[in-house]
JSON list of C-alpha atoms in Angstrom, two decimals:
[
{"chain": "A", "resi": 3, "resn": "MET", "atom": "CA", "xyz": [0.02, -0.02, 0.04]},
{"chain": "A", "resi": 4, "resn": "SER", "atom": "CA", "xyz": [1.13, 3.52, -0.69]},
{"chain": "A", "resi": 5, "resn": "ILE", "atom": "CA", "xyz": [-0.50, 6.96, -0.46]},
{"chain": "A", "resi": 6, "resn": "SER", "atom": "CA", "xyz": [-0.78, 9.19, -3.55]},
{"chain": "A", "resi": 7, "resn": "ALA", "atom": "CA", "xyz": [-1.72, 12.77, -4.18]},
{"chain": "A", "resi": 8, "resn": "GLY", "atom": "CA", "xyz": [-3.92, 11.72, -7.10]},
{"chain": "A", "resi": 9, "resn": "PHE", "atom": "CA", "xyz": [-6.35, 13.59, -9.38]},
{"chain": "A", "resi": 10, "resn": "LEU", "atom": "CA", "xyz": [-9.98, 14.71, -8.98]},
{"chain": "A", "resi": 11, "resn": "TYR", "atom": "CA", "xyz": [-12.40, 12.04, -10.30]},
{"chain": "A", "resi": 12, "resn": "VAL", "atom": "CA", "xyz": [-16.03, 12.86, -11.29]},
{"chain": "A", "resi": 13, "resn": "GLY", "atom": "CA", "xyz": [-18.31, 9.85, -11.33]},
{"chain": "A", "resi": 14, "resn": "GLU", "atom": "CA", "xyz": [-21.95, 9.08, -11.61]},
{"chain": "A", "resi": 15, "resn": "HIS", "atom": "CA", "xyz": [-22.52, 9.02, -7.87]},
{"chain": "A", "resi": 16, "resn": "GLY", "atom": "CA", "xyz": [-20.19, 11.81, -6.68]},
{"chain": "A", "resi": 17, "resn": "VAL", "atom": "CA", "xyz": [-16.91, 13.68, -6.96]},
{"chain": "A", "resi": 18, "resn": "TYR", "atom": "CA", "xyz": [-13.85, 11.98, -5.48]},
{"chain": "A", "resi": 19, "resn": "SER", "atom": "CA", "xyz": [-10.97, 14.18, -4.30]},
{"chain": "A", "resi": 20, "resn": "GLY", "atom": "CA", "xyz": [-7.48, 13.22, -5.16]},
{"chain": "A", "resi": 21, "resn": "GLY", "atom": "CA", "xyz": [-5.39, 11.17, -2.79]},
{"chain": "A", "resi": 22, "resn": "GLY", "atom": "CA", "xyz": [-5.87, 7.89, -1.04]},
{"chain": "A", "resi": 23, "resn": "TYR", "atom": "CA", "xyz": [-4.25, 4.61, -1.03]},
{"chain": "A", "resi": 24, "resn": "THR", "atom": "CA", "xyz": [-2.98, 2.60, -4.00]},
{"chain": "A", "resi": 25, "resn": "ALA", "atom": "CA", "xyz": [-2.23, -1.05, -4.60]},
{"chain": "A", "resi": 26, "resn": "THR", "atom": "CA", "xyz": [-0.50, -2.37, -7.66]},
{"chain": "A", "resi": 27, "resn": "LEU", "atom": "CA", "xyz": [-1.93, -5.43, -9.38]},
{"chain": "A", "resi": 28, "resn": "ASN", "atom": "CA", "xyz": [0.41, -7.91, -11.00]},
{"chain": "A", "resi": 29, "resn": "ASN", "atom": "CA", "xyz": [0.47, -8.78, -14.71]},
{"chain": "A", "resi": 30, "resn": "THR", "atom": "CA", "xyz": [-1.05, -12.28, -14.09]},
{"chain": "A", "resi": 31, "resn": "LEU", "atom": "CA", "xyz": [-4.53, -13.03, -13.12]},
{"chain": "A", "resi": 32, "resn": "SER", "atom": "CA", "xyz": [-3.69, -15.29, -10.23]},
{"chain": "A", "resi": 33, "resn": "ALA", "atom": "CA", "xyz": [-1.29, -12.79, -8.58]},
{"chain": "A", "resi": 34, "resn": "SER", "atom": "CA", "xyz": [-3.86, -9.94, -9.06]},
{"chain": "A", "resi": 35, "resn": "LEU", "atom": "CA", "xyz": [-6.64, -12.02, -7.51]},
{"chain": "A", "resi": 36, "resn": "GLN", "atom": "CA", "xyz": [-4.32, -12.87, -4.62]},
{"chain": "A", "resi": 37, "resn": "THR", "atom": "CA", "xyz": [-3.68, -9.16, -4.07]},
{"chain": "A", "resi": 38, "resn": "LEU", "atom": "CA", "xyz": [-7.38, -8.35, -4.19]},
{"chain": "A", "resi": 39, "resn": "GLU", "atom": "CA", "xyz": [-8.07, -11.13, -1.70]},
{"chain": "A", "resi": 40, "resn": "HIS", "atom": "CA", "xyz": [-5.45, -9.79, 0.63]},
{"chain": "A", "resi": 41, "resn": "LEU", "atom": "CA", "xyz": [-7.01, -6.31, 0.39]},
{"chain": "A", "resi": 42, "resn": "ARG", "atom": "CA", "xyz": [-10.47, -7.78, 1.17]},
{"chain": "A", "resi": 43, "resn": "SER", "atom": "CA", "xyz": [-9.37, -10.04, 3.99]},
{"chain": "A", "resi": 44, "resn": "ASN", "atom": "CA", "xyz": [-7.51, -7.14, 5.68]},
{"chain": "A", "resi": 45, "resn": "ASN", "atom": "CA", "xyz": [-10.49, -4.80, 5.32]},
{"chain": "A", "resi": 46, "resn": "TRP", "atom": "CA", "xyz": [-9.03, -2.51, 2.77]},
{"chain": "A", "resi": 47, "resn": "LEU", "atom": "CA", "xyz": [-12.05, -3.42, 0.54]},
{"chain": "A", "resi": 48, "resn": "ASP", "atom": "CA", "xyz": [-15.38, -3.92, 2.25]},
{"chain": "A", "resi": 49, "resn": "ASN", "atom": "CA", "xyz": [-19.03, -2.83, 1.96]},
{"chain": "A", "resi": 50, "resn": "ARG", "atom": "CA", "xyz": [-18.01, 0.76, 3.14]},
{"chain": "A", "resi": 51, "resn": "THR", "atom": "CA", "xyz": [-15.57, 1.22, 0.29]},
{"chain": "A", "resi": 52, "resn": "ARG", "atom": "CA", "xyz": [-16.64, 4.40, -1.56]},
{"chain": "A", "resi": 53, "resn": "ALA", "atom": "CA", "xyz": [-14.96, 3.70, -4.86]},
{"chain": "A", "resi": 54, "resn": "VAL", "atom": "CA", "xyz": [-12.30, 1.70, -6.66]},
{"chain": "A", "resi": 55, "resn": "PHE", "atom": "CA", "xyz": [-10.50, 3.06, -9.59]},
{"chain": "A", "resi": 56, "resn": "MET", "atom": "CA", "xyz": [-8.31, 1.02, -11.94]},
{"chain": "A", "resi": 57, "resn": "GLU", "atom": "CA", "xyz": [-5.82, 2.52, -14.35]},
{"chain": "A", "resi": 58, "resn": "THR", "atom": "CA", "xyz": [-3.58, 0.88, -16.91]},
{"chain": "A", "resi": 59, "resn": "VAL", "atom": "CA", "xyz": [-1.06, 2.07, -19.40]},
{"chain": "A", "resi": 60, "resn": "LEU", "atom": "CA", "xyz": [-1.05, 0.43, -22.86]},
{"chain": "A", "resi": 61, "resn": "TYR", "atom": "CA", "xyz": [1.78, 0.74, -25.40]},
{"chain": "A", "resi": 62, "resn": "ASN", "atom": "CA", "xyz": [1.57, 0.31, -29.18]},
{"chain": "A", "resi": 63, "resn": "PRO", "atom": "CA", "xyz": [5.10, -0.28, -30.37]},
{"chain": "A", "resi": 64, "resn": "HIS", "atom": "CA", "xyz": [4.13, 0.02, -34.09]},
{"chain": "A", "resi": 65, "resn": "ALA", "atom": "CA", "xyz": [2.76, 3.55, -33.60]},
{"chain": "A", "resi": 66, "resn": "ASN", "atom": "CA", "xyz": [5.10, 4.30, -30.57]},
{"chain": "A", "resi": 67, "resn": "LEU", "atom": "CA", "xyz": [2.10, 5.59, -28.61]},
{"chain": "A", "resi": 68, "resn": "PHE", "atom": "CA", "xyz": [1.08, 5.14, -24.98]},
{"chain": "A", "resi": 69, "resn": "ALA", "atom": "CA", "xyz": [-2.55, 5.22, -23.85]},
{"chain": "A", "resi": 70, "resn": "VAL", "atom": "CA", "xyz": [-3.65, 5.63, -20.26]},
{"chain": "A", "resi": 71, "resn": "VAL", "atom": "CA", "xyz": [-6.97, 3.89, -19.69]}
]
C-alpha cells in the first residue's frame, strides 16, 4: 500500500478528491486475484468502500504511442 496525491475524479455518484491509497496489481490473473483477496481479508475493501479506480497504461510499439486507460 502507498499513499498518492492523485487527481480529482468525477463519477456518476459523486466527486472524489485526489489522494488515497494505491495497490498495484500484478500482470498475471492469479497474482492480481491474490492481491485483491489480501485487500479484502485485511478490510481495505469492504461494504463501506466508496470507490475503486483501476488505471492501466497500454503501449503500441508500431505507432510508438502510450494510452492511459
